[in-house]
Amino acid sequence: MKKNATVTDGLKKGWKVNDKGGFISAIDGHKQNNKKKIYWTFTVNGKQVNVSADKKKLHNKDKAVFKLSKYNG
């Protein structure tokens, strides 16, 4: 990865990604479901991230993990 790469940059290196406004809406055809309030969320190094994937910078050896999660808010 290049210096100052974001989570979105890293994700797009290995998978087909759809994103809107910096938020991931689909990965390899697995889409979020707005009606069911199921969205893509991610952690970096095991910690929840509170910014969009296009804003979170990655550093050497960072590990980003994505999962589809139900929003209960």
mmCIF file of C-alpha atoms in Angstrom, residues 5-39:
data_model
loop_
_atom_site.group_PDB
_atom_site.id
_atom_site.type_symbol
_atom_site.label_atom_id
_atom_site.label_comp_id
_atom_site.label_asym_id
_atom_site.label_seq_id
_atom_site.Cartn_x
_atom_site.Cartn_y
_atom_site.Cartn_z
ATOM 1 C CA ALA A 5 -3.628 4.827 1.970
ATOM 2 C CA THR A 6 -7.116 4.565 3.425
ATOM 3 C CA VAL A 7 -9.170 1.540 4.417
ATOM 4 C CA THR A 8 -11.129 1.958 1.165
ATOM 5 C CA ASP A 9 -7.885 1.884 -0.849
ATOM 6 C CA GLY A 10 -6.824 -1.351 0.838
ATOM 7 C CA LEU A 11 -10.216 -2.986 0.455
ATOM 8 C CA LYS A 12 -10.369 -2.170 -3.260
ATOM 9 C CA LYS A 13 -6.987 -3.865 -3.801
ATOM 10 C CA GLY A 14 -8.485 -7.279 -3.032
ATOM 11 C CA TRP A 15 -12.244 -7.097 -3.578
ATOM 12 C CA LYS A 16 -14.908 -5.545 -5.768
ATOM 13 C CA VAL A 17 -16.267 -2.681 -3.669
ATOM 14 C CA ASN A 18 -19.191 -0.284 -4.007
ATOM 15 C CA ASP A 19 -19.022 2.834 -1.875
ATOM 16 C CA LYS A 20 -21.117 5.954 -1.548
ATOM 17 C CA GLY A 21 -19.835 9.063 0.170
ATOM 18 C CA GLY A 22 -16.985 7.103 1.703
ATOM 19 C CA PHE A 23 -19.233 4.430 3.197
ATOM 20 C CA ILE A 24 -18.985 0.848 1.932
ATOM 21 C CA SER A 25 -22.315 -0.390 0.502
ATOM 22 C CA ALA A 26 -21.218 -3.719 -1.024
ATOM 23 C CA ILE A 27 -18.217 -6.046 -1.016
ATOM 24 C CA ASP A 28 -17.988 -8.762 -3.687
ATOM 25 C CA GLY A 29 -21.747 -8.514 -4.266
ATOM 26 C CA HIS A 30 -22.674 -8.736 -0.571
ATOM 27 C CA LYS A 31 -24.820 -5.640 -0.093
ATOM 28 C CA GLN A 32 -26.015 -3.830 2.975
ATOM 29 C CA ASN A 33 -29.802 -3.822 3.479
ATOM 30 C CA ASN A 34 -31.180 -0.436 4.476
ATOM 31 C CA LYS A 35 -34.724 -1.755 5.088
ATOM 32 C CA LYS A 36 -33.432 -4.356 7.556
ATOM 33 C CA LYS A 37 -30.872 -1.872 8.974
ATOM 34 C CA ILE A 38 -27.944 -4.137 8.091
ATOM 35 C CA TYR A 39 -24.794 -2.226 7.205
#
